Amino acid sequence: MSHHGSARPATASRSPALNGRVRMPGDKSISHRSFMFGGLASGETRITGLLEGEDVMRTGEAMKAMGAAIEKRGNEWIIQGTGNGCLLEPAAPLDFGNAGTGSRLTMGLVGTYDMTTTFIGDASLSKRPMGRVLDPLREMGVQVIDAAPGDRMPLTLRGPRQAAPIAYRVPMASAQVKSAVLLAGLNTPGVTTVIEPVMTRDHTEKMLKGFGASLEVETDRDGVRHIRIEGQGKLSGQVIAVPGDPSSAGFPLVAALIVPGSDIIIENVLMNPTRTGLIATLLEMGASIELVNPRNAGGEDVADLRVRSSELKGVTVPAERAPSMIDEYPVLAVAASFAEGETVMLGLEELRVKESDRLAAVARGLAANGVDCTEGKDTLAVRGVPGGKNLGGGTVTTHLDHRIAMSFLVMGLAAEKPVTVDDQTMIATSFPEFMGLMTGLGGKIGEAD
Ligand code: S3P
């Protein structure tokens, strides 16, 4: 299965030491939100460093379909927003392709509007659960007038004349659910409250405040966050410099650690603490990662990373760390495949509902390439082979999942035998520069024969 109907396999082979500097493209989460909030705010928003991946472009198209004007001039994206509360009913279904963040956040954004909106997506997105967003929206008065079985896409929302504010405790660690409720609150009179027992990425809160929303966060004695947003206020256009994506940085980072002799610099990496779990884990494993030139850019911490190949050791990754590295487990599993001893990853239940069932996809990919691993209900244990002897030689089924494709191509750079992925096309959803950037460092990756 691939998008556009034609799968393009790719193969990575054992490579000489990786060297050089690479600059990370814009963070996907912040890029989606830049288009959304810019499209909603009054006046002009100017964005530099935006990730121009397929997922983010879908969000841009959706905002255009609801009245925002978006264009690119030179390096800058320039948006004229509609004003809060002023989105228009789209004339056609909004097609989100592979994008979970784009679709779920937009459901929140438009659900409380007195209009009808239909959401469609690709085969991967159509399998993903949307009930986690629809349930709180229903409490606010939104009707789901049509949905595929199990609250899946394609689905159609019909908003109430006036939505009701709620206090909603997010039942799973999900920034998408938190964000959808907050965005629904933007078009709702009164105060909408999200109670977040486990902190997840906080880009929505930070950015909405930056756009002028009346939003406050209070953390109680138990560490539970209470996020309150006052609806129907004014949002004003902003100037945004999107920092580089730490999730994308995970791929060259792990590649440099496992390919012997490597020494690279990864520039412009977002260091927001809700996103740095992979770096923390790799440091515990003995990785040589140096933060160079730490700085603040547009309200976020950013740094360059110097990464040198390292002898890694297995560790236990606690469940509490999962929210800050939720998208990085596939590439961590690859690092663990080259570590001495066992790496045990706990609290992985959310991996089952990503672009693919990532827990199963990773375990199968590892097994296909000779890695000894055990998949539990919400755990993964990987027993590594330092030096990668006898590893590789398999073909990995990517299930329309960009991160599965990139992770296993990274594995092929250090395994004894080449690693093939059945489809590279989905990489364009989040990291279109991946192939060029990795080959630029000296990685041997190309079309499979
Ligand atoms: C995201 C939240 C996470 C993450 C996704 C991006 C976001 O999803 O996996 O890639 O931008 O809010 P969940 O909310 O499902 O954990």
mmCIF file of C-alpha atoms and ligand atoms in Angstrom, residues 27-30 32-33 100-102 104-105 128 132 172-179 200-201 203-204 247 275 323 326-327 350 353-355 358 402-403, ligand 1:
data_model
loop_
_atom_site.group_PDB
_atom_site.id
_atom_site.type_symbol
_atom_site.label_atom_id
_atom_site.label_comp_id
_atom_site.label_asym_id
_atom_site.label_seq_id
_atom_site.Cartn_x
_atom_site.Cartn_y
_atom_site.Cartn_z
ATOM 1 C CA ASP A 27 9.197 21.386 13.166
ATOM 2 C CA LYS A 28 6.062 19.645 11.916
ATOM 3 C CA SER A 29 3.924 20.371 14.981
ATOM 4 C CA ILE A 30 4.786 24.075 14.979
ATOM 5 C CA HIS A 32 0.816 22.911 11.294
ATOM 6 C CA ARG A 33 -0.076 25.322 14.074
ATOM 7 C CA GLY A 100 -3.224 13.019 12.048
ATOM 8 C CA THR A 101 -2.244 16.361 13.570
ATOM 9 C CA GLY A 102 -3.751 18.415 10.750
ATOM 10 C CA ARG A 104 -7.536 16.236 14.543
ATOM 11 C CA LEU A 105 -6.626 19.843 15.320
ATOM 12 C CA ARG A 128 -6.900 5.928 13.019
ATOM 13 C CA ARG A 132 -10.680 10.723 21.161
ATOM 14 C CA MET A 172 -4.594 9.585 27.211
ATOM 15 C CA ALA A 173 -1.292 11.441 26.810
ATOM 16 C CA SER A 174 -2.143 13.271 23.589
ATOM 17 C CA ALA A 175 -1.208 16.779 22.500
ATOM 18 C CA GLN A 176 -3.602 16.411 19.588
ATOM 19 C CA VAL A 177 -6.604 15.839 21.854
ATOM 20 C CA LYS A 178 -5.562 18.636 24.219
ATOM 21 C CA SER A 179 -5.133 20.972 21.260
ATOM 22 C CA THR A 200 2.599 16.623 26.366
ATOM 23 C CA ARG A 201 4.113 19.002 23.813
ATOM 24 C CA HIS A 203 3.170 24.265 21.298
ATOM 25 C CA THR A 204 -0.565 25.019 21.162
ATOM 26 C CA SER A 247 11.841 14.335 15.602
ATOM 27 C CA ARG A 275 10.385 17.021 22.813
ATOM 28 C CA PRO A 323 5.204 11.761 25.815
ATOM 29 C CA ILE A 326 6.543 9.509 21.357
ATOM 30 C CA ASP A 327 7.528 9.739 17.678
ATOM 31 C CA GLU A 350 -0.030 5.102 22.059
ATOM 32 C CA VAL A 353 -2.494 4.234 16.938
ATOM 33 C CA LYS A 354 0.117 6.222 15.021
ATOM 34 C CA GLU A 355 0.446 6.358 11.205
ATOM 35 C CA ARG A 358 4.277 1.300 15.178
ATOM 36 C CA HIS A 402 7.171 7.755 7.139
ATOM 37 C CA ARG A 403 8.981 7.121 10.430
HETATM 38 C C1 S3P B 1 1.500 15.828 17.722
HETATM 39 C C2 S3P B 1 1.162 15.052 18.798
HETATM 40 C C3 S3P B 1 1.513 13.624 18.912
HETATM 41 C C4 S3P B 1 2.597 13.231 17.900
HETATM 42 C C5 S3P B 1 2.327 13.799 16.530
HETATM 43 C C6 S3P B 1 2.281 15.308 16.591
HETATM 44 C C7 S3P B 1 1.102 17.251 17.718
HETATM 45 O O1 S3P B 1 0.354 12.859 18.663
HETATM 46 O O2 S3P B 1 2.706 11.834 17.825
HETATM 47 O O3 S3P B 1 3.308 13.397 15.616
HETATM 48 O O4 S3P B 1 1.625 18.027 16.886
HETATM 49 O O5 S3P B 1 0.256 17.641 18.549
HETATM 50 P P1 S3P B 1 -0.657 12.395 19.832
HETATM 51 O O6 S3P B 1 -1.429 13.588 20.276
HETATM 52 O O7 S3P B 1 -1.543 11.360 19.184
HETATM 53 O O8 S3P B 1 0.213 11.817 20.907
#
